[in-house]
């Protein structure tokens, strides 16, 4: 079988020459290359911050990195209520609100993507909702729900759900027509067409929508917690609000650092998920990846 | 095939007069896999209407390999869509007598989130093959296209020719009686294409497939076809038909194939000249 052998030879030429010979030091060097610019950036910020403090500008409130980080350290070890319980409470609200937004956004997104009259009716409203600054919902939520956790959840859901829905809709819209033709000739239709073709094809846009939805949820949550005062409950936003009343720069800065870190951690998770997804589908430039 | 008997082609090879199919296949309804009767397809309405196909009639017999060739705008892809049932003709009839139709495109159109094996398996799943039987049949299909051992690769990890073979395995997995191929090797390099011609020929004879093969490559048509149908452009009409009796393996660089290709080219140029100014 000359053809067979020629074909196999051609196939083998396409494969990586030697998949086993990966440089073990490569990972460490890559990690270092990603690490040092971040460390340098943080160091630079701390230096500028310390320099501003040393000029004596607003010296009656402004504190340098030293007092702020020692405050943060104190709060972590023996704050009352402890920093961890405050973070825990806020994250719990975030997770409940985001999960609800995920369900609501996905259902609405799928319905709008499938049913054309619904799209004409609701499609532009979803875009409109995305442009609404989340803080404007807070007074509205307090009118309906009073100063309660429901009010905060309401704001979080309204912040996140439109992005999630929009992500799913654009994913369904951008399913490549060629794949649709292939799926249909294969005999996929109805629910199976969605299950095996349209939804998997939509996943990258859906994940992008989920990532954006999280960013909106987190902002909405902070806005809600700062404004809505619930007696006996200690959240990150409420802590900042208290620090503001006490003109406590160090405590407020500690909380800002906490908010920043949580935001970055969650963003990293979404970015990693997105990268994994794109790598699986061959959407990454192999030279860059 | 010897060089001596090939040029003695049937009268259908002469230019101008559309030939009657002389391949000796039964012309009764029983042996007809695909029959188009007076098929026209118009997109849009009024002054902006585009006549993609105009009064096209043709038959493809069971086990026959028919190449459709024409310049751009001859409605080749439209015709395949109609036969595949993805679209309806404006007038006329498309009849496949209940035969299953599989479709292959110029792009492999594999699902990038699935492995090669899962891509093939999905075709089996879609036609209701039970889970237990699917794995073995998938393996067998991958073996048919010489890709055993590559099942766990994702499409982007394979070469263009390998992807197109996965697509072929997937099309075969639909258990199609009629395989419609829309310039399936158009995006491949000449070397790979040549090998895949051999493979396609082998698979067709193993499985007694009926193939309707669209191409704009005259050599490819001369290499593969039992019959070559020429379409005009805007609107697409059947202008000529050539029977190429098969008497063994044809090489794409053989004098016979070159000669037929030259005739097809001349006829196509003549047709394109009609559109010149």
XYZ file of C-alpha atoms in Angstrom:
566
model
C 0.000 0.000 0.000
C 2.100 2.844 -1.289
C -0.660 5.380 -0.733
C -1.214 4.224 2.802
C 2.454 4.551 3.698
C 2.814 7.900 1.998
C -0.212 9.164 3.866
C 1.131 7.937 7.207
C 4.463 9.557 6.466
C 2.733 12.826 5.674
C 0.750 12.591 8.915
C 3.863 11.941 10.971
C 5.561 14.975 9.459
C 2.772 17.074 10.961
C 3.379 15.903 14.509
C 5.738 17.464 17.014
C 9.232 16.087 16.469
C 9.750 14.930 20.077
C 6.978 15.681 22.520
C 8.953 14.320 25.511
C 11.829 16.749 25.407
C 10.408 19.720 27.261
C 12.786 22.001 29.029
C 12.160 21.582 32.788
C 13.516 25.040 33.619
C 11.116 26.631 31.158
C 8.183 26.740 33.580
C 10.221 28.381 36.337
C 11.606 30.980 33.928
C 8.116 31.678 32.603
C 6.784 32.130 36.145
C 9.623 34.485 36.999
C 9.088 36.485 33.808
C 5.429 36.967 34.770
C 6.255 37.642 38.435
C 8.934 40.324 38.543
C 7.109 43.108 36.632
C 4.212 42.817 39.095
C 6.542 42.986 42.110
C 8.276 45.987 40.587
C 4.943 47.753 39.977
C 3.829 47.195 43.581
C 7.172 48.393 44.906
C 6.883 51.515 42.766
C 3.404 52.291 44.116
C 4.603 51.844 47.709
C 7.564 54.160 47.117
C 5.360 56.907 45.610
C 2.827 56.474 48.419
C 5.520 56.745 51.089
C 7.016 59.771 49.320
C 3.636 61.557 49.276
C 3.214 60.823 52.993
C 6.686 62.215 53.717
C 5.811 65.558 52.075
C 3.295 66.053 54.885
C 0.361 66.603 52.513
C -2.933 66.153 54.461
C -0.777 64.827 57.283
C -3.685 64.863 59.754
C -5.429 61.985 57.867
C -2.978 60.505 55.376
C -0.966 57.506 56.571
C 1.930 55.737 54.845
C 2.102 52.092 53.775
C 3.571 51.085 57.156
C 0.596 52.050 59.364
C -1.894 50.800 56.749
C -0.368 47.338 56.482
C 0.043 47.046 60.245
C -3.669 47.952 60.540
C -4.500 45.272 57.993
C -2.355 42.768 59.888
C -4.068 43.677 63.162
C -7.529 43.326 61.673
C -6.596 39.936 60.274
C -5.325 38.621 63.611
C -7.619 40.163 66.211
C -10.181 42.472 64.636
C -13.614 42.670 66.209
C -15.553 41.529 64.285
C -12.688 39.678 62.645
C -11.660 40.633 59.131
C -12.250 37.053 58.026
C -15.869 37.042 59.152
C -16.399 40.365 57.329
C -14.870 38.966 54.137
C -16.849 35.750 54.578
C -20.129 37.609 54.918
C -19.500 39.742 51.835
C -18.348 36.776 49.737
C -21.440 34.830 50.753
C -23.658 37.651 49.463
C -21.526 37.848 46.333
C -21.829 34.121 45.630
C -25.577 33.961 46.281
C -26.216 37.058 44.173
C -23.938 35.951 41.358
C -25.415 32.441 41.289
C -28.912 33.900 41.044
C -27.728 36.265 38.296
C -26.156 33.324 36.484
C -29.428 31.378 36.476
C -31.604 34.363 35.585
C -29.181 35.724 32.974
C -28.734 32.311 31.326
C -32.462 31.577 31.131
C -33.259 35.029 29.744
C -30.307 34.858 27.364
C -31.361 31.495 25.974
C -34.987 32.528 25.566
C -34.068 35.797 23.869
C -31.606 34.033 21.573
C -34.178 31.439 20.513
C -37.395 33.463 20.245
C -37.206 36.216 17.666
C -40.127 38.415 18.817
C -38.697 38.284 22.334
C -35.373 39.491 20.991
C -37.012 42.451 19.283
C -38.753 43.287 22.551
C -36.057 42.583 25.135
C -32.757 42.666 23.235
C -32.253 46.419 23.424
C -33.442 46.513 27.054
C -30.626 44.122 27.987
C -28.080 46.400 26.336
C -29.657 49.375 28.087
C -29.477 47.670 31.472
C -25.781 46.984 30.959
C -25.082 50.698 30.610
C -26.881 51.562 33.873
C -24.435 52.462 36.674
C -25.223 50.031 39.472
C -25.319 52.722 42.164
C -28.525 54.187 40.679
C -30.360 50.969 41.519
C -29.569 51.272 45.221
C -32.171 53.897 46.193
C -34.704 52.062 44.026
C -33.913 48.763 45.789
C -34.219 50.374 49.235
C -37.668 51.712 48.297
C -38.827 48.202 47.365
C -37.016 46.013 49.896
C -36.065 48.432 52.680
C -32.538 48.454 54.091
C -32.120 44.693 53.897
C -29.929 42.034 52.320
C -32.615 41.541 49.674
C -31.999 45.087 48.510
C -28.284 44.347 48.081
C -28.955 41.070 46.264
C -31.391 42.866 43.970
C -28.699 45.343 42.972
C -26.133 42.581 42.451
C -28.468 40.555 40.234
C -29.480 43.582 38.159
C -25.803 44.398 37.749
C -24.630 40.959 36.653
C -27.540 39.261 34.843
C -27.630 41.522 31.729
C -23.950 40.866 30.947
C -24.388 37.130 31.360
C -27.483 37.146 29.123
C -25.756 39.316 26.526
C -22.739 37.003 26.490
C -24.891 33.956 25.865
C -26.934 35.704 23.158
C -23.849 36.822 21.263
C -22.406 33.313 21.599
C -25.527 31.796 20.030
C -25.547 34.485 17.313
C -21.948 33.876 16.391
C -22.203 30.105 16.060
C -20.407 29.592 12.726
C -23.023 28.969 9.980
C -20.788 26.271 8.497
C -20.906 24.283 11.748
C -24.678 24.712 11.771
C -24.850 23.255 8.253
C -22.578 20.398 9.308
C -24.691 19.736 12.402
C -27.934 19.780 10.456
C -26.723 17.382 7.756
C -25.576 15.154 10.590
C -29.171 15.061 11.759
C -28.888 17.270 14.823
C -32.011 19.297 15.452
C -34.074 20.771 18.256
C -32.679 20.247 21.744
C -29.796 18.074 20.507
C -28.661 20.867 18.190
C -28.420 23.155 21.217
C -26.892 20.558 23.497
C -24.170 19.368 21.111
C -23.553 22.329 18.858
C -24.923 25.763 19.708
C -24.206 25.811 23.440
C -20.653 24.435 23.193
C -19.988 26.849 20.335
C -21.301 29.697 22.516
C -19.141 28.852 25.491
C -16.283 31.345 24.885
C -18.669 34.301 24.553
C -20.701 32.990 27.493
C -17.607 32.819 29.700
C -16.651 36.346 28.605
C -20.157 37.454 29.629
C -19.789 35.650 32.955
C -16.483 37.398 33.576
C -17.947 40.792 32.822
C -21.002 39.868 34.900
C -18.763 39.137 37.876
C -17.070 42.539 37.547
C -20.486 44.223 37.546
C -21.708 42.056 40.435
C -18.695 42.951 42.545
C -19.110 46.697 41.908
C -22.831 46.516 42.560
C -22.211 44.624 45.767
C -19.772 47.231 47.067
C -22.141 50.067 46.142
C -24.993 48.253 47.867
C -23.035 47.454 51.019
C -21.727 51.011 51.406
C -25.158 52.587 51.103
C -27.490 49.983 52.616
C -26.940 49.871 56.366
C -28.066 46.658 57.994
C -27.892 46.644 61.784
C -25.810 43.844 63.306
C -24.234 42.711 60.040
C -20.651 43.472 59.188
C -19.664 43.534 55.535
C -16.704 44.997 53.632
C -18.726 47.898 52.256
C -20.262 48.665 55.607
C -16.811 48.652 57.230
C -15.586 51.264 54.766
C -18.653 53.304 55.449
C -17.873 53.204 59.199
C -14.200 54.036 58.524
C -15.352 57.032 56.502
C -17.396 58.316 59.443
C -14.371 57.874 61.726
C -12.039 59.501 59.159
C -9.856 56.386 59.628
C -7.563 56.410 56.597
C -5.595 53.306 57.609
C -8.695 51.141 58.173
C -10.382 52.348 54.949
C -7.182 51.685 52.974
C -6.947 48.164 54.453
C -10.434 47.460 53.170
C -9.599 48.836 49.726
C -6.631 46.474 49.571
C -8.901 43.563 50.535
C -11.414 44.540 47.807
C -8.645 44.816 45.241
C -7.181 41.423 46.132
C -10.551 39.636 45.986
C -11.288 41.263 42.638
C -7.909 40.203 41.245
C -8.206 36.627 42.518
C -11.616 36.093 40.931
C -10.493 37.776 37.717
C -7.527 35.401 37.570
C -9.887 32.422 37.880
C -11.983 33.646 34.949
C -8.909 34.443 32.872
C -7.523 30.963 33.502
C -10.842 29.360 32.537
C -10.945 31.452 29.374
C -7.362 30.517 28.454
C -7.996 26.807 29.049
C -11.074 27.020 26.837
C -9.221 28.756 24.026
C -6.258 26.423 24.241
C -8.544 23.389 23.893
C -10.075 24.874 20.763
C -6.786 25.936 19.211
C -7.652 29.626 19.432
C -4.329 30.571 20.993
C -1.308 31.500 18.960
C 1.043 28.597 19.703
C 4.009 30.971 19.588
C 2.458 33.157 22.274
C 1.113 30.303 24.397
C -5.922 1.623 -18.205
C -3.856 1.673 -21.346
C -3.140 4.826 -23.228
C -4.539 3.271 -26.330
C -8.141 2.832 -25.267
C -8.668 6.074 -23.443
C -8.736 8.617 -26.273
C -11.362 6.466 -27.893
C -13.848 8.083 -25.596
C -17.560 7.803 -26.272
C -19.265 10.415 -28.420
C -20.191 12.294 -25.288
C -16.644 13.524 -25.063
C -17.143 15.687 -28.121
C -17.724 19.312 -27.351
C -21.053 20.946 -27.741
C -23.633 18.224 -27.694
C -24.612 17.083 -24.221
C -23.990 13.394 -23.988
C -26.260 10.664 -22.879
C -24.818 8.761 -19.981
C -22.977 5.912 -21.580
C -21.603 4.265 -18.489
C -23.905 1.285 -18.768
C -25.566 1.923 -15.417
C -29.242 1.098 -15.361
C -31.271 4.192 -16.111
C -34.441 2.912 -14.495
C -35.790 4.597 -11.370
C -34.346 1.845 -9.223
C -30.736 2.665 -9.938
C -31.178 6.405 -9.658
C -29.729 7.811 -6.448
C -30.357 11.482 -7.116
C -32.747 12.928 -9.680
C -33.159 16.627 -10.334
C -36.043 17.584 -12.586
C -36.279 21.135 -13.881
C -34.783 22.572 -10.730
C -34.526 26.350 -10.446
C -33.467 28.354 -7.454
C -33.990 32.093 -7.116
C -32.758 34.067 -4.121
C -34.552 37.298 -3.336
C -37.381 38.844 -5.323
C -38.042 41.544 -7.899
C -35.139 43.437 -9.421
C -32.679 42.123 -6.887
C -33.486 38.471 -7.505
C -30.507 36.223 -8.155
C -31.031 33.186 -10.364
C -28.643 30.647 -8.885
C -29.915 27.658 -10.848
C -32.083 27.563 -13.943
C -33.945 24.461 -15.103
C -31.298 21.967 -14.047
C -32.080 18.326 -14.715
C -29.668 15.517 -13.985
C -29.495 12.055 -12.545
C -26.838 10.335 -10.500
C -26.933 6.564 -10.475
C -26.195 4.332 -7.532
C -22.475 3.771 -7.150
C -21.629 6.481 -9.634
C -19.015 9.183 -9.093
C -20.255 12.384 -10.704
C -18.195 15.557 -10.777
C -19.899 18.916 -11.128
C -17.681 21.576 -12.569
C -18.216 25.200 -13.427
C -16.852 28.697 -13.009
C -17.734 30.760 -9.970
C -21.384 31.710 -9.685
C -22.625 28.527 -11.316
C -24.662 27.588 -8.242
C -22.669 24.454 -7.395
C -23.037 24.882 -3.663
C -26.703 25.787 -4.026
C -27.258 22.560 -5.906
C -25.636 20.502 -3.149
C -27.690 22.274 -0.498
C -30.847 21.358 -2.404
C -29.834 17.711 -2.702
C -28.886 17.651 0.998
C -32.325 19.003 1.833
C -30.883 22.069 3.557
C -32.796 24.278 1.126
C -35.865 23.995 -1.120
C -35.902 24.596 -4.880
C -37.990 27.510 -6.154
C -39.403 25.268 -8.874
C -38.732 21.702 -9.935
C -38.085 18.573 -7.953
C -35.186 17.023 -6.123
C -35.636 13.331 -5.476
C -33.272 11.072 -3.559
C -35.886 8.331 -3.013
C -35.280 8.285 0.701
C -31.537 7.741 0.389
C -29.437 9.156 3.186
C -27.306 12.067 2.145
C -24.029 13.151 3.737
C -22.330 16.459 3.052
C -18.674 17.494 3.101
C -17.413 21.038 2.682
C -14.210 22.712 1.579
C -13.530 23.390 5.257
C -13.595 20.319 7.479
C -16.237 22.031 9.692
C -15.248 19.877 12.651
C -16.439 20.923 16.091
C -13.287 22.428 17.644
C -14.286 21.572 21.226
C -14.451 17.835 20.496
C -11.647 15.381 19.812
C -11.398 13.798 16.368
C -13.034 10.621 17.703
C -15.875 12.506 19.394
C -16.503 14.438 16.181
C -16.995 11.163 14.345
C -18.942 9.621 17.209
C -21.399 12.521 17.279
C -22.556 11.562 13.778
C -23.255 8.046 15.062
C -25.012 9.432 18.106
C -27.168 11.708 15.962
C -28.446 8.723 14.004
C -29.176 6.791 17.187
C -26.379 4.223 17.370
C -26.363 2.861 20.950
C -23.485 3.981 23.133
C -21.973 0.510 23.396
C -21.597 0.140 19.631
C -20.362 3.664 19.004
C -16.786 3.300 20.217
C -15.978 0.333 18.006
C -17.611 1.897 14.979
C -15.770 5.169 15.550
C -12.464 3.286 15.665
C -13.370 1.505 12.455
C -14.261 4.745 10.671
C -11.003 6.365 11.785
C -9.169 3.301 10.484
C -10.990 3.653 7.169
C -9.502 7.118 6.724
C -6.124 5.878 8.054
C -6.310 7.872 11.267
C -6.227 5.144 13.877
C -4.346 6.481 16.878
C -5.280 10.093 16.214
C -8.734 9.895 17.801
C -7.737 11.772 20.936
C -6.332 14.744 19.012
C -8.326 17.918 18.708
C -8.946 19.351 15.228
C -6.415 22.167 15.642
C -3.703 19.618 16.402
C -4.177 17.930 13.018
C -3.028 18.982 9.550
C -5.496 20.205 6.955
C -5.496 16.851 5.163
C -6.027 14.940 8.403
C -8.918 17.214 9.377
C -10.525 16.650 6.019
C -10.201 12.895 6.558
C -11.859 13.191 9.979
C -14.644 15.068 8.204
C -14.836 12.212 5.713
C -15.056 9.678 8.538
C -17.815 11.767 10.066
C -19.690 11.906 6.755
C -19.328 8.124 6.398
C -20.552 7.797 9.982
C -23.843 9.308 8.902
C -24.258 6.066 7.005
C -24.963 8.057 3.898
C -25.774 6.342 0.610
C -24.942 9.504 -1.255
C -21.938 11.602 -0.373
C -22.099 15.230 -1.476
C -18.690 16.851 -1.561
C -18.294 20.594 -1.985
C -14.715 21.173 -3.148
C -13.491 19.000 -0.281
C -9.828 19.100 -1.257
C -9.775 22.672 -2.571
C -7.792 24.021 0.386
C -5.144 21.287 0.423
C -1.718 21.177 -1.142
C -1.320 19.181 -4.375
C 0.603 16.336 -2.717
C -1.997 15.739 -0.014
C -4.826 16.141 -2.506
C -3.305 13.512 -4.750
C -3.098 11.025 -1.863
C -6.639 11.792 -0.776
C -7.903 11.154 -4.315
C -6.509 7.626 -4.012
C -8.051 7.231 -0.577
C -11.444 8.497 -1.703
C -11.388 6.131 -4.679
C -10.554 3.219 -2.381
C -13.270 4.103 0.147
C -15.872 4.540 -2.599
C -15.145 1.125 -4.062
C -15.106 -0.533 -0.624
C -18.441 0.946 0.349
C -20.145 1.334 -3.052
C -20.802 4.974 -2.373
C -22.567 7.325 -4.704
C -20.708 10.627 -4.885
C -21.679 14.014 -6.214
C -18.431 15.947 -6.199
C -18.250 19.681 -6.810
C -14.947 21.132 -7.911
C -13.490 23.916 -10.015
C -10.369 21.880 -10.659
C -10.672 20.264 -14.103
C -7.865 17.804 -13.426
C -9.545 16.669 -10.249
C -12.782 16.117 -12.156
C -10.959 14.192 -14.892
C -9.098 12.156 -12.290
C -12.101 11.117 -10.210
C -15.309 11.250 -12.212
C -17.229 8.468 -13.896
C -19.100 11.362 -15.359
C -18.406 15.100 -15.426
C -21.237 17.598 -15.661
C -20.445 21.140 -16.754
C -22.515 24.000 -15.421
C -22.805 27.482 -16.884
C -22.664 30.574 -14.700
C -25.398 32.986 -13.654
C -27.723 31.222 -13.813
C -26.364 27.712 -13.414
C -27.479 25.428 -16.249
C -26.216 22.070 -17.402
C -24.309 22.841 -20.589
C -22.411 19.647 -21.167
C -21.831 16.190 -19.863
C -18.899 13.814 -20.350
C -18.748 10.129 -19.603
C -15.332 8.868 -18.586
C -15.498 5.077 -18.574
C -13.363 3.684 -15.840
C -10.955 0.929 -16.651
C -8.613 0.984 -13.718
C -6.559 3.469 -11.796
C -6.046 6.897 -13.315
C -3.067 8.987 -12.327
C -3.639 12.706 -12.122
C -0.486 13.295 -14.203
C -1.355 10.705 -16.846
C -1.837 11.778 -20.481
C -5.476 10.607 -20.440
C -6.400 12.780 -17.479
C -4.465 15.702 -18.957
C -6.278 15.348 -22.238
C -9.730 15.272 -20.670
C -8.739 18.171 -18.428
C -7.719 20.162 -21.510
C -11.083 19.521 -23.156
C -12.933 20.542 -20.013
C -10.826 23.686 -19.755
C -11.539 24.617 -23.379
C -15.241 24.134 -22.889
C -15.218 26.178 -19.671
C -13.282 28.991 -21.353
C -15.777 29.054 -24.157
C -18.521 29.363 -21.565
C -16.710 32.136 -19.711
C -16.190 33.952 -23.006
C -19.949 34.361 -23.174
C -19.724 36.565 -20.104
C -16.874 38.686 -21.502
C -17.439 41.945 -23.317
